[in-house]
mmCIF file of C-alpha atoms in Angstrom:
data_model
loop_
_atom_site.group_PDB
_atom_site.id
_atom_site.type_symbol
_atom_site.label_atom_id
_atom_site.label_comp_id
_atom_site.label_asym_id
_atom_site.label_seq_id
_atom_site.Cartn_x
_atom_site.Cartn_y
_atom_site.Cartn_z
ATOM 1 C CA MET A 1 -41.492 93.450 178.420
ATOM 2 C CA THR A 2 -40.369 90.038 179.600
ATOM 3 C CA LYS A 3 -43.132 87.405 179.594
ATOM 4 C CA ALA A 4 -43.890 86.043 183.111
ATOM 5 C CA PRO A 5 -43.179 82.240 183.362
ATOM 6 C CA ASP A 6 -46.041 79.827 183.208
ATOM 7 C CA LEU A 7 -45.872 77.744 186.493
ATOM 8 C CA LEU A 8 -49.124 75.989 186.088
ATOM 9 C CA TYR A 9 -49.404 72.502 184.548
ATOM 10 C CA SER A 10 -51.569 72.345 181.269
ATOM 11 C CA GLU A 11 -54.209 69.616 180.714
ATOM 12 C CA GLU A 12 -51.709 67.714 178.507
ATOM 13 C CA GLU A 13 -49.035 67.834 181.158
ATOM 14 C CA GLU A 14 -51.354 66.467 183.749
ATOM 15 C CA ALA A 15 -52.493 63.642 181.346
ATOM 16 C CA LEU A 16 -48.854 62.793 180.720
ATOM 17 C CA ARG A 17 -48.172 62.819 184.430
ATOM 18 C CA ALA A 18 -51.128 60.351 185.085
ATOM 19 C CA ALA A 19 -49.880 58.067 182.360
ATOM 20 C CA VAL A 20 -46.323 57.947 183.656
ATOM 21 C CA ARG A 21 -47.543 57.408 187.123
ATOM 22 C CA ASP A 22 -49.721 54.708 186.258
ATOM 23 C CA LEU A 23 -46.889 52.919 184.473
ATOM 24 C CA LEU A 24 -44.542 53.319 187.462
ATOM 25 C CA THR A 25 -47.087 52.273 189.886
ATOM 26 C CA ASP A 26 -47.451 49.046 188.074
ATOM 27 C CA HIS A 27 -43.816 48.332 187.130
ATOM 28 C CA CYS A 28 -41.697 50.106 189.692
ATOM 29 C CA ALA A 29 -42.830 49.332 193.262
ATOM 30 C CA PRO A 30 -40.320 50.227 195.877
ATOM 31 C CA ALA A 31 -39.593 46.659 196.855
ATOM 32 C CA ASP A 32 -38.735 45.930 193.153
ATOM 33 C CA VAL A 33 -36.315 48.692 193.115
ATOM 34 C CA ILE A 34 -34.707 47.717 196.300
ATOM 35 C CA GLY A 35 -34.297 44.181 194.879
ATOM 36 C CA ARG A 36 -32.863 45.443 191.677
ATOM 37 C CA VAL A 37 -30.154 47.703 193.186
ATOM 38 C CA GLU A 38 -28.963 44.716 195.255
ATOM 39 C CA SER A 39 -28.354 42.875 192.004
ATOM 40 C CA ASP A 40 -25.636 43.137 189.386
ATOM 41 C CA ALA A 41 -28.100 44.839 187.002
ATOM 42 C CA PRO A 42 -29.446 47.784 188.809
ATOM 43 C CA HIS A 43 -31.090 49.371 185.749
ATOM 44 C CA ASP A 44 -34.614 48.438 184.773
ATOM 45 C CA LEU A 45 -34.285 48.035 181.130
ATOM 46 C CA ALA A 46 -37.844 46.606 180.665
ATOM 47 C CA LEU A 47 -39.230 49.854 182.333
ATOM 48 C CA TRP A 48 -37.073 51.840 180.114
ATOM 49 C CA LYS A 49 -38.379 50.122 177.023
ATOM 50 C CA SER A 50 -41.913 50.851 178.228
ATOM 51 C CA LEU A 51 -41.051 54.473 178.676
ATOM 52 C CA ALA A 52 -38.935 55.064 175.678
ATOM 53 C CA GLU A 53 -40.425 52.929 173.130
ATOM 54 C CA GLY A 54 -43.908 52.143 174.288
ATOM 55 C CA MET A 55 -44.737 55.836 175.490
ATOM 56 C CA GLY A 56 -42.201 57.488 173.117
ATOM 57 C CA LEU A 57 -40.917 59.567 176.110
ATOM 58 C CA ALA A 58 -37.189 59.329 174.962
ATOM 59 C CA GLY A 59 -37.916 61.723 172.057
ATOM 60 C CA LEU A 60 -39.872 64.523 173.766
ATOM 61 C CA LEU A 61 -37.053 67.078 173.131
ATOM 62 C CA VAL A 62 -36.473 65.936 169.578
ATOM 63 C CA PRO A 63 -38.339 67.696 166.813
ATOM 64 C CA GLU A 64 -40.926 65.570 164.748
ATOM 65 C CA GLU A 65 -39.030 65.881 161.492
ATOM 66 C CA GLN A 66 -35.946 64.229 163.186
ATOM 67 C CA GLY A 67 -38.014 61.335 164.638
ATOM 68 C CA GLY A 68 -39.058 62.738 167.924
ATOM 69 C CA GLN A 69 -42.284 64.046 169.497
ATOM 70 C CA GLY A 70 -41.506 67.654 169.133
ATOM 71 C CA ALA A 71 -42.388 68.547 172.821
ATOM 72 C CA SER A 72 -40.460 70.772 175.165
ATOM 73 C CA ALA A 73 -38.687 70.782 178.520
ATOM 74 C CA ARG A 74 -41.950 71.327 180.237
ATOM 75 C CA GLU A 75 -43.159 67.880 179.269
ATOM 76 C CA VAL A 76 -39.732 66.406 180.009
ATOM 77 C CA ALA A 77 -39.975 67.998 183.578
ATOM 78 C CA VAL A 78 -43.315 66.238 184.246
ATOM 79 C CA VAL A 79 -41.655 62.934 183.384
ATOM 80 C CA LEU A 80 -38.733 63.631 185.664
ATOM 81 C CA GLU A 81 -40.980 64.573 188.612
ATOM 82 C CA GLU A 82 -42.622 61.212 188.324
ATOM 83 C CA LEU A 83 -39.417 59.402 187.756
ATOM 84 C CA GLY A 84 -38.119 61.125 190.961
ATOM 85 C CA ARG A 85 -41.185 60.193 192.994
ATOM 86 C CA ALA A 86 -40.372 56.495 192.103
ATOM 87 C CA VAL A 87 -36.448 56.831 192.122
ATOM 88 C CA ALA A 88 -36.855 54.724 188.925
ATOM 89 C CA PRO A 89 -33.561 53.147 187.900
ATOM 90 C CA VAL A 90 -33.624 54.144 184.205
ATOM 91 C CA PRO A 91 -31.290 56.279 182.234
ATOM 92 C CA TYR A 92 -33.812 58.914 181.237
ATOM 93 C CA LEU A 93 -31.953 61.945 182.284
ATOM 94 C CA THR A 94 -28.667 60.828 180.918
ATOM 95 C CA SER A 95 -30.016 59.675 177.672
ATOM 96 C CA ALA A 96 -33.216 61.609 176.844
ATOM 97 C CA VAL A 97 -32.121 64.900 178.254
ATOM 98 C CA VAL A 98 -28.258 65.132 178.424
ATOM 99 C CA ALA A 99 -27.121 63.111 175.416
ATOM 100 C CA THR A 100 -30.122 64.313 173.442
ATOM 101 C CA GLU A 101 -29.396 67.933 174.165
ATOM 102 C CA ALA A 102 -25.607 67.537 173.305
ATOM 103 C CA LEU A 103 -26.808 66.110 169.706
ATOM 104 C CA LEU A 104 -29.358 68.741 169.272
ATOM 105 C CA ALA A 105 -26.593 71.207 169.606
ATOM 106 C CA CYS A 106 -24.466 69.279 167.121
ATOM 107 C CA GLY A 107 -27.246 68.696 164.641
ATOM 108 C CA ASP A 108 -26.397 65.093 164.188
ATOM 109 C CA GLN A 109 -29.638 63.748 162.820
ATOM 110 C CA GLU A 110 -28.766 60.178 162.515
ATOM 111 C CA LEU A 111 -27.823 59.444 166.053
ATOM 112 C CA LEU A 112 -30.499 61.794 167.384
ATOM 113 C CA GLY A 113 -33.246 59.721 165.692
ATOM 114 C CA GLN A 114 -31.752 56.608 167.301
ATOM 115 C CA LEU A 115 -31.859 58.110 170.888
ATOM 116 C CA ALA A 116 -35.283 59.455 170.117
ATOM 117 C CA SER A 117 -36.597 56.027 169.267
ATOM 118 C CA GLY A 118 -35.492 54.680 172.589
ATOM 119 C CA ARG A 119 -33.808 51.771 171.046
ATOM 120 C CA THR A 120 -30.305 53.379 171.575
ATOM 121 C CA ILE A 121 -29.236 54.668 174.910
ATOM 122 C CA GLY A 122 -26.663 57.519 174.983
ATOM 123 C CA ALA A 123 -24.522 58.925 177.573
ATOM 124 C CA LEU A 124 -22.450 62.109 177.663
ATOM 125 C CA ALA A 125 -18.996 61.083 179.008
ATOM 126 C CA VAL A 126 -18.665 64.056 181.253
ATOM 127 C CA ALA A 127 -18.477 63.549 185.085
ATOM 128 C CA LEU A 128 -22.023 63.746 186.816
ATOM 129 C CA HIS A 129 -20.817 66.478 189.188
ATOM 130 C CA SER A 130 -19.828 68.946 186.248
ATOM 131 C CA ALA A 131 -21.648 72.243 186.576
ATOM 132 C CA PRO A 132 -22.772 73.883 183.054
ATOM 133 C CA ASP A 133 -19.915 76.551 183.228
ATOM 134 C CA ALA A 134 -17.215 74.089 184.586
ATOM 135 C CA ALA A 135 -14.297 72.856 182.465
ATOM 136 C CA VAL A 136 -14.731 69.144 181.579
ATOM 137 C CA THR A 137 -12.014 66.589 181.130
ATOM 138 C CA ALA A 138 -11.273 65.714 177.448
ATOM 139 C CA VAL A 139 -9.544 62.721 176.132
ATOM 140 C CA ARG A 140 -6.606 62.824 173.772
ATOM 141 C CA LEU A 141 -6.990 62.372 170.084
ATOM 142 C CA GLU A 142 -4.051 60.619 168.392
ATOM 143 C CA ASN A 143 -3.652 59.001 165.086
ATOM 144 C CA GLY A 144 -7.499 58.938 164.769
ATOM 145 C CA GLY A 145 -7.931 57.052 167.924
ATOM 146 C CA LEU A 146 -9.328 58.352 171.387
ATOM 147 C CA HIS A 147 -7.155 57.891 174.321
ATOM 148 C CA GLY A 148 -7.800 58.630 178.096
ATOM 149 C CA GLU A 149 -9.764 57.965 181.171
ATOM 150 C CA LEU A 150 -13.148 59.610 182.376
ATOM 151 C CA THR A 151 -14.502 59.071 185.824
ATOM 152 C CA GLY A 152 -17.978 59.517 187.311
ATOM 153 C CA ILE A 153 -20.103 58.981 184.223
ATOM 154 C CA ALA A 154 -23.648 58.261 185.101
ATOM 155 C CA ASP A 155 -25.378 55.331 183.371
ATOM 156 C CA ALA A 156 -22.265 54.415 181.195
ATOM 157 C CA ALA A 157 -22.865 50.720 182.085
ATOM 158 C CA VAL A 158 -26.071 50.567 179.992
ATOM 159 C CA ALA A 159 -25.190 53.180 177.101
ATOM 160 C CA ASP A 160 -24.895 51.998 173.615
ATOM 161 C CA VAL A 161 -23.092 55.070 172.473
ATOM 162 C CA LEU A 162 -20.750 57.401 174.489
ATOM 163 C CA LEU A 163 -20.309 61.047 173.485
ATOM 164 C CA VAL A 164 -16.762 61.958 174.292
ATOM 165 C CA PRO A 165 -15.150 65.416 174.431
ATOM 166 C CA ALA A 166 -11.656 65.255 172.784
ATOM 167 C CA ASP A 167 -8.758 67.662 173.174
ATOM 168 C CA ASP A 168 -9.218 68.810 169.418
ATOM 169 C CA GLY A 169 -12.440 70.428 170.565
ATOM 170 C CA GLY A 170 -14.673 67.960 169.041
ATOM 171 C CA LEU A 171 -17.356 65.673 170.427
ATOM 172 C CA TYR A 172 -17.035 62.120 169.281
ATOM 173 C CA ALA A 173 -19.668 59.354 169.259
ATOM 174 C CA VAL A 174 -17.925 56.070 170.490
ATOM 175 C CA PRO A 175 -19.736 52.761 170.502
ATOM 176 C CA ALA A 176 -19.769 51.657 174.168
ATOM 177 C CA HIS A 177 -18.282 48.300 173.221
ATOM 178 C CA ALA A 178 -15.007 50.092 172.104
ATOM 179 C CA ALA A 179 -14.558 51.360 175.606
ATOM 180 C CA THR A 180 -13.841 49.720 178.866
ATOM 181 C CA VAL A 181 -16.466 50.546 181.341
ATOM 182 C CA THR A 182 -15.796 49.798 184.966
ATOM 183 C CA PRO A 183 -18.452 50.185 187.648
ATOM 184 C CA GLN A 184 -17.737 52.764 190.396
ATOM 185 C CA THR A 185 -19.037 52.556 193.985
ATOM 186 C CA SER A 186 -22.014 54.963 193.933
ATOM 187 C CA LEU A 187 -24.036 56.410 196.774
ATOM 188 C CA ASP A 188 -27.181 56.296 194.698
ATOM 189 C CA LEU A 189 -27.500 52.740 193.419
ATOM 190 C CA THR A 190 -30.365 53.611 191.163
ATOM 191 C CA ARG A 191 -28.118 55.887 189.117
ATOM 192 C CA PRO A 192 -24.661 53.984 188.956
ATOM 193 C CA LEU A 193 -21.442 55.661 188.035
ATOM 194 C CA ALA A 194 -18.678 54.207 185.880
ATOM 195 C CA THR A 195 -15.103 54.750 184.839
ATOM 196 C CA VAL A 196 -14.736 54.965 180.873
ATOM 197 C CA ARG A 197 -11.354 54.082 179.562
ATOM 198 C CA LEU A 198 -10.417 54.570 175.959
ATOM 199 C CA GLU A 199 -7.517 52.953 174.447
ATOM 200 C CA GLY A 200 -7.379 53.898 170.652
ATOM 201 C CA ALA A 201 -10.952 53.782 170.176
ATOM 202 C CA ALA A 202 -12.430 54.982 166.962
ATOM 203 C CA GLY A 203 -15.149 57.695 167.242
ATOM 204 C CA ARG A 204 -17.136 59.784 164.747
ATOM 205 C CA ARG A 205 -17.017 63.544 165.315
ATOM 206 C CA VAL A 206 -20.539 64.782 165.693
ATOM 207 C CA GLY A 207 -19.834 68.553 166.347
ATOM 208 C CA ASP A 208 -17.964 70.816 168.613
ATOM 209 C CA ALA A 209 -17.827 69.916 172.294
ATOM 210 C CA GLU A 210 -17.890 73.185 174.068
ATOM 211 C CA PRO A 211 -21.295 74.564 173.040
ATOM 212 C CA ALA A 212 -22.827 70.939 172.980
ATOM 213 C CA VAL A 213 -21.515 70.182 176.469
ATOM 214 C CA ARG A 214 -22.576 73.534 177.871
ATOM 215 C CA ARG A 215 -26.095 73.251 176.558
ATOM 216 C CA ALA A 216 -26.489 69.619 177.663
ATOM 217 C CA LEU A 217 -25.352 70.417 181.199
ATOM 218 C CA ARG A 218 -27.577 73.454 181.629
ATOM 219 C CA ALA A 219 -30.612 71.552 180.446
ATOM 220 C CA ALA A 220 -29.560 68.648 182.879
ATOM 221 C CA ALA A 221 -29.266 71.136 185.750
ATOM 222 C CA GLY A 222 -32.567 72.789 185.032
ATOM 223 C CA LEU A 223 -34.493 69.629 184.559
ATOM 224 C CA LEU A 224 -32.739 67.829 187.539
ATOM 225 C CA ALA A 225 -34.790 70.304 189.787
ATOM 226 C CA SER A 226 -37.925 68.634 188.619
ATOM 227 C CA GLU A 227 -36.520 65.149 189.686
ATOM 228 C CA GLN A 228 -35.580 66.609 193.039
ATOM 229 C CA LEU A 229 -39.186 67.958 193.324
ATOM 230 C CA GLY A 230 -40.503 64.557 192.729
ATOM 231 C CA VAL A 231 -38.149 63.078 195.500
ATOM 232 C CA ALA A 232 -39.188 65.866 197.897
ATOM 233 C CA ASP A 233 -42.742 65.584 197.204
ATOM 234 C CA TRP A 234 -42.876 61.701 197.675
ATOM 235 C CA THR A 235 -40.985 61.956 201.010
ATOM 236 C CA LEU A 236 -43.276 64.800 202.319
ATOM 237 C CA THR A 237 -46.595 62.918 201.211
ATOM 238 C CA GLU A 238 -45.288 59.546 202.692
ATOM 239 C CA THR A 239 -44.218 61.095 205.877
ATOM 240 C CA VAL A 240 -47.475 62.827 206.395
ATOM 241 C CA ARG A 241 -49.272 59.553 205.745
ATOM 242 C CA TYR A 242 -47.366 57.626 208.090
ATOM 243 C CA LEU A 243 -47.837 60.172 210.909
ATOM 244 C CA LYS A 244 -51.416 60.082 210.438
ATOM 245 C CA GLU A 245 -51.436 56.315 211.036
ATOM 246 C CA ARG A 246 -48.565 55.893 213.697
ATOM 247 C CA LYS A 247 -50.060 56.413 217.156
ATOM 248 C CA GLN A 248 -48.285 57.188 220.347
ATOM 249 C CA PHE A 249 -50.041 57.743 223.803
ATOM 250 C CA ASN A 250 -53.272 56.668 221.958
ATOM 251 C CA ARG A 251 -53.196 59.557 219.481
ATOM 252 C CA PRO A 252 -51.701 59.838 216.045
ATOM 253 C CA VAL A 253 -48.162 60.982 216.143
ATOM 254 C CA GLY A 254 -48.981 63.732 213.422
ATOM 255 C CA GLY A 255 -51.170 65.356 216.101
ATOM 256 C CA PHE A 256 -48.268 66.647 218.157
ATOM 257 C CA GLN A 257 -47.685 70.257 217.598
ATOM 258 C CA ALA A 258 -43.942 70.157 217.232
ATOM 259 C CA LEU A 259 -44.085 67.641 214.176
ATOM 260 C CA LYS A 260 -46.884 69.727 212.692
ATOM 261 C CA HIS A 261 -44.442 72.813 212.724
ATOM 262 C CA ARG A 262 -41.766 70.634 211.089
ATOM 263 C CA LEU A 263 -44.100 69.413 208.354
ATOM 264 C CA ALA A 264 -45.617 72.835 207.609
ATOM 265 C CA GLN A 265 -42.063 74.203 207.256
ATOM 266 C CA LEU A 266 -41.293 71.376 204.778
ATOM 267 C CA TRP A 267 -44.518 71.952 202.859
ATOM 268 C CA LEU A 268 -43.424 75.620 202.291
ATOM 269 C CA GLU A 269 -40.138 74.580 201.071
ATOM 270 C CA VAL A 270 -41.612 71.943 198.607
ATOM 271 C CA VAL A 271 -43.993 74.503 197.260
ATOM 272 C CA ASN A 272 -41.223 76.958 196.654
ATOM 273 C CA LEU A 273 -39.112 74.177 194.934
ATOM 274 C CA ARG A 274 -42.070 73.579 192.692
ATOM 275 C CA ALA A 275 -42.141 77.146 191.484
ATOM 276 C CA ALA A 276 -38.551 76.999 191.010
ATOM 277 C CA ALA A 277 -38.467 73.983 189.018
ATOM 278 C CA ARG A 278 -41.326 75.003 186.857
ATOM 279 C CA ALA A 279 -39.737 78.371 186.198
ATOM 280 C CA ALA A 280 -36.568 76.587 185.055
ATOM 281 C CA ALA A 281 -38.453 74.127 182.771
ATOM 282 C CA ASP A 282 -40.478 76.962 181.244
ATOM 283 C CA ALA A 283 -37.470 79.075 180.695
ATOM 284 C CA LEU A 284 -35.604 76.041 178.972
ATOM 285 C CA ALA A 285 -38.805 75.564 176.757
ATOM 286 C CA SER A 286 -38.989 79.238 175.782
ATOM 287 C CA GLY A 287 -35.320 80.228 175.771
ATOM 288 C CA THR A 288 -36.148 83.290 178.052
ATOM 289 C CA ASP A 289 -33.497 83.890 180.946
ATOM 290 C CA ALA A 290 -32.874 80.157 181.080
ATOM 291 C CA ASP A 291 -29.474 80.691 182.541
ATOM 292 C CA VAL A 292 -30.786 82.709 185.536
ATOM 293 C CA SER A 293 -33.915 80.409 186.019
ATOM 294 C CA VAL A 294 -31.554 77.266 186.006
ATOM 295 C CA ALA A 295 -29.234 78.707 188.593
ATOM 296 C CA VAL A 296 -32.049 79.831 190.867
ATOM 297 C CA ALA A 297 -33.669 76.364 190.526
ATOM 298 C CA GLN A 298 -30.481 74.448 191.366
ATOM 299 C CA ALA A 299 -29.496 76.833 194.193
ATOM 300 C CA TYR A 300 -32.898 76.089 196.009
ATOM 301 C CA ALA A 301 -33.582 72.424 194.989
ATOM 302 C CA ALA A 302 -30.775 70.429 196.403
ATOM 303 C CA PRO A 303 -31.119 71.704 199.997
ATOM 304 C CA VAL A 304 -34.813 71.146 200.037
ATOM 305 C CA ALA A 305 -34.859 67.664 198.596
ATOM 306 C CA VAL A 306 -32.142 66.502 201.069
ATOM 307 C CA HIS A 307 -34.036 68.040 203.986
ATOM 308 C CA ALA A 308 -37.286 66.450 202.862
ATOM 309 C CA ALA A 309 -35.557 63.085 202.815
ATOM 310 C CA GLU A 310 -33.831 63.502 206.035
ATOM 311 C CA GLU A 311 -37.164 64.557 207.608
ATOM 312 C CA ALA A 312 -38.758 61.327 206.183
ATOM 313 C CA LEU A 313 -36.111 59.238 207.683
ATOM 314 C CA GLN A 314 -36.140 60.680 211.035
ATOM 315 C CA LEU A 315 -39.994 61.027 211.433
ATOM 316 C CA HIS A 316 -40.387 57.331 210.367
ATOM 317 C CA GLY A 317 -38.492 56.355 213.222
ATOM 318 C CA GLY A 318 -37.067 52.891 213.656
ATOM 319 C CA ILE A 319 -38.708 51.577 210.530
ATOM 320 C CA GLY A 320 -37.145 54.398 208.514
ATOM 321 C CA MET A 321 -33.772 53.005 209.372
ATOM 322 C CA THR A 322 -34.400 49.631 207.795
ATOM 323 C CA TRP A 323 -33.233 48.600 204.399
ATOM 324 C CA GLU A 324 -36.678 47.317 203.710
ATOM 325 C CA HIS A 325 -38.256 50.630 203.919
ATOM 326 C CA PRO A 326 -37.566 52.704 200.693
ATOM 327 C CA VAL A 327 -36.708 56.065 202.231
ATOM 328 C CA HIS A 328 -32.901 55.286 202.103
ATOM 329 C CA LEU A 329 -33.267 55.153 198.286
ATOM 330 C CA TYR A 330 -34.811 58.781 198.362
ATOM 331 C CA LEU A 331 -32.064 60.131 200.740
ATOM 332 C CA LYS A 332 -29.256 58.842 198.584
ATOM 333 C CA ARG A 333 -30.946 60.065 195.294
ATOM 334 C CA ALA A 334 -31.297 63.447 197.142
ATOM 335 C CA LYS A 335 -27.710 63.567 198.259
ATOM 336 C CA ALA A 336 -26.303 62.344 194.971
ATOM 337 C CA ASP A 337 -28.514 64.946 193.109
ATOM 338 C CA SER A 338 -27.245 67.660 195.372
ATOM 339 C CA ILE A 339 -23.690 67.415 193.642
ATOM 340 C CA ALA A 340 -24.999 66.453 190.146
ATOM 341 C CA TYR A 341 -24.524 69.059 187.519
ATOM 342 C CA GLY A 342 -23.080 71.489 190.007
ATOM 343 C CA THR A 343 -23.625 71.997 193.739
ATOM 344 C CA ALA A 344 -26.088 74.712 195.067
ATOM 345 C CA GLY A 345 -22.907 76.790 195.901
ATOM 346 C CA ALA A 346 -21.688 76.738 192.516
ATOM 347 C CA HIS A 347 -25.112 77.712 191.051
ATOM 348 C CA ARG A 348 -25.319 80.556 193.622
ATOM 349 C CA ALA A 349 -22.013 81.807 192.433
ATOM 350 C CA ALA A 350 -23.040 81.458 188.835
ATOM 351 C CA LEU A 351 -26.319 83.351 189.715
ATOM 352 C CA ALA A 352 -24.357 86.286 191.324
ATOM 353 C CA GLU A 353 -22.182 86.624 188.111
ATOM 354 C CA LEU A 354 -25.311 86.522 185.912
ATOM 355 C CA ILE A 355 -27.034 89.254 187.764
ATOM 356 C CA ASP A 356 -23.939 91.161 188.688
ATOM 357 C CA LEU A 357 -24.342 90.704 192.283
ATOM 358 C CA ARG A 358 -20.822 89.571 193.366
ATOM 359 C CA ALA A 359 -19.598 89.172 196.883
ATOM 360 C CA PRO A 360 -17.564 92.325 198.178
#
């Protein structure tokens, strides 16, 4: 008999949430994020150091004997919820989840320990839009050097090491300084994309690319739902707060029945998203029906996060259209996340295959 997923948060997870939220409240104010994305250095490396080294969160997925915290996807999901609520410009998902999961599949303990410490940032050189079951672009291995160009690589600009799939079936660790990393124009300025060009760069083979990339992208898709939950939860909470304070015709705008109905519908969607995201995190932690739970979560998460951000923008009225108000950061993150690690449509198609419910 299959064990039912545990959708509730444990006391330890709630304590972790409180600690992360306190840190982000003190060091990741919306005005600071807006100011940072306007600069040439959008990543907040000081915040990353506090999260990764100070709190040890970079190594949550890494076993203790390999230098990590020995936690699970459930704890990582809590961290990503809070990072989503703050649209924090840190490479947590790309380094502490995606690159780390790839290395766990390969069993490379040396590099895994470096990522777990937080002093090394890793990035899997696979386009952000790649779904777990999609074919990925590989570079050419020739005379011991890697040659090729990869586009849409998230957080490559701050990575210390790139994990690059090659056409011999291997996954290679390449020092970032050996590659040419060129920023791309990104919709989500808090998670910049870049093009990575390799011209004979030397790399160390850490394992087989196919299983490592598949495992990394599956974990990324499942845990991205928790980040999207954070985005949706913040936008709903902030919109409700604003509509209670904003007055029109000498009464709070939130008192109008039409707006109550819109917010009630949105609340139901966010509650359902929470259940789907928690189920995916629990499945990844336990290894039970993870493919199905991840596909369900991502099929549902993207539309809800985008809808919540769009409603927040509209219901804030004129102030929501300004650059100074942070809601545009959440809408851009929600839109960018809606195609990250596979679109909702791609995950619905994958789910149909998994449960043998194909279109006629």
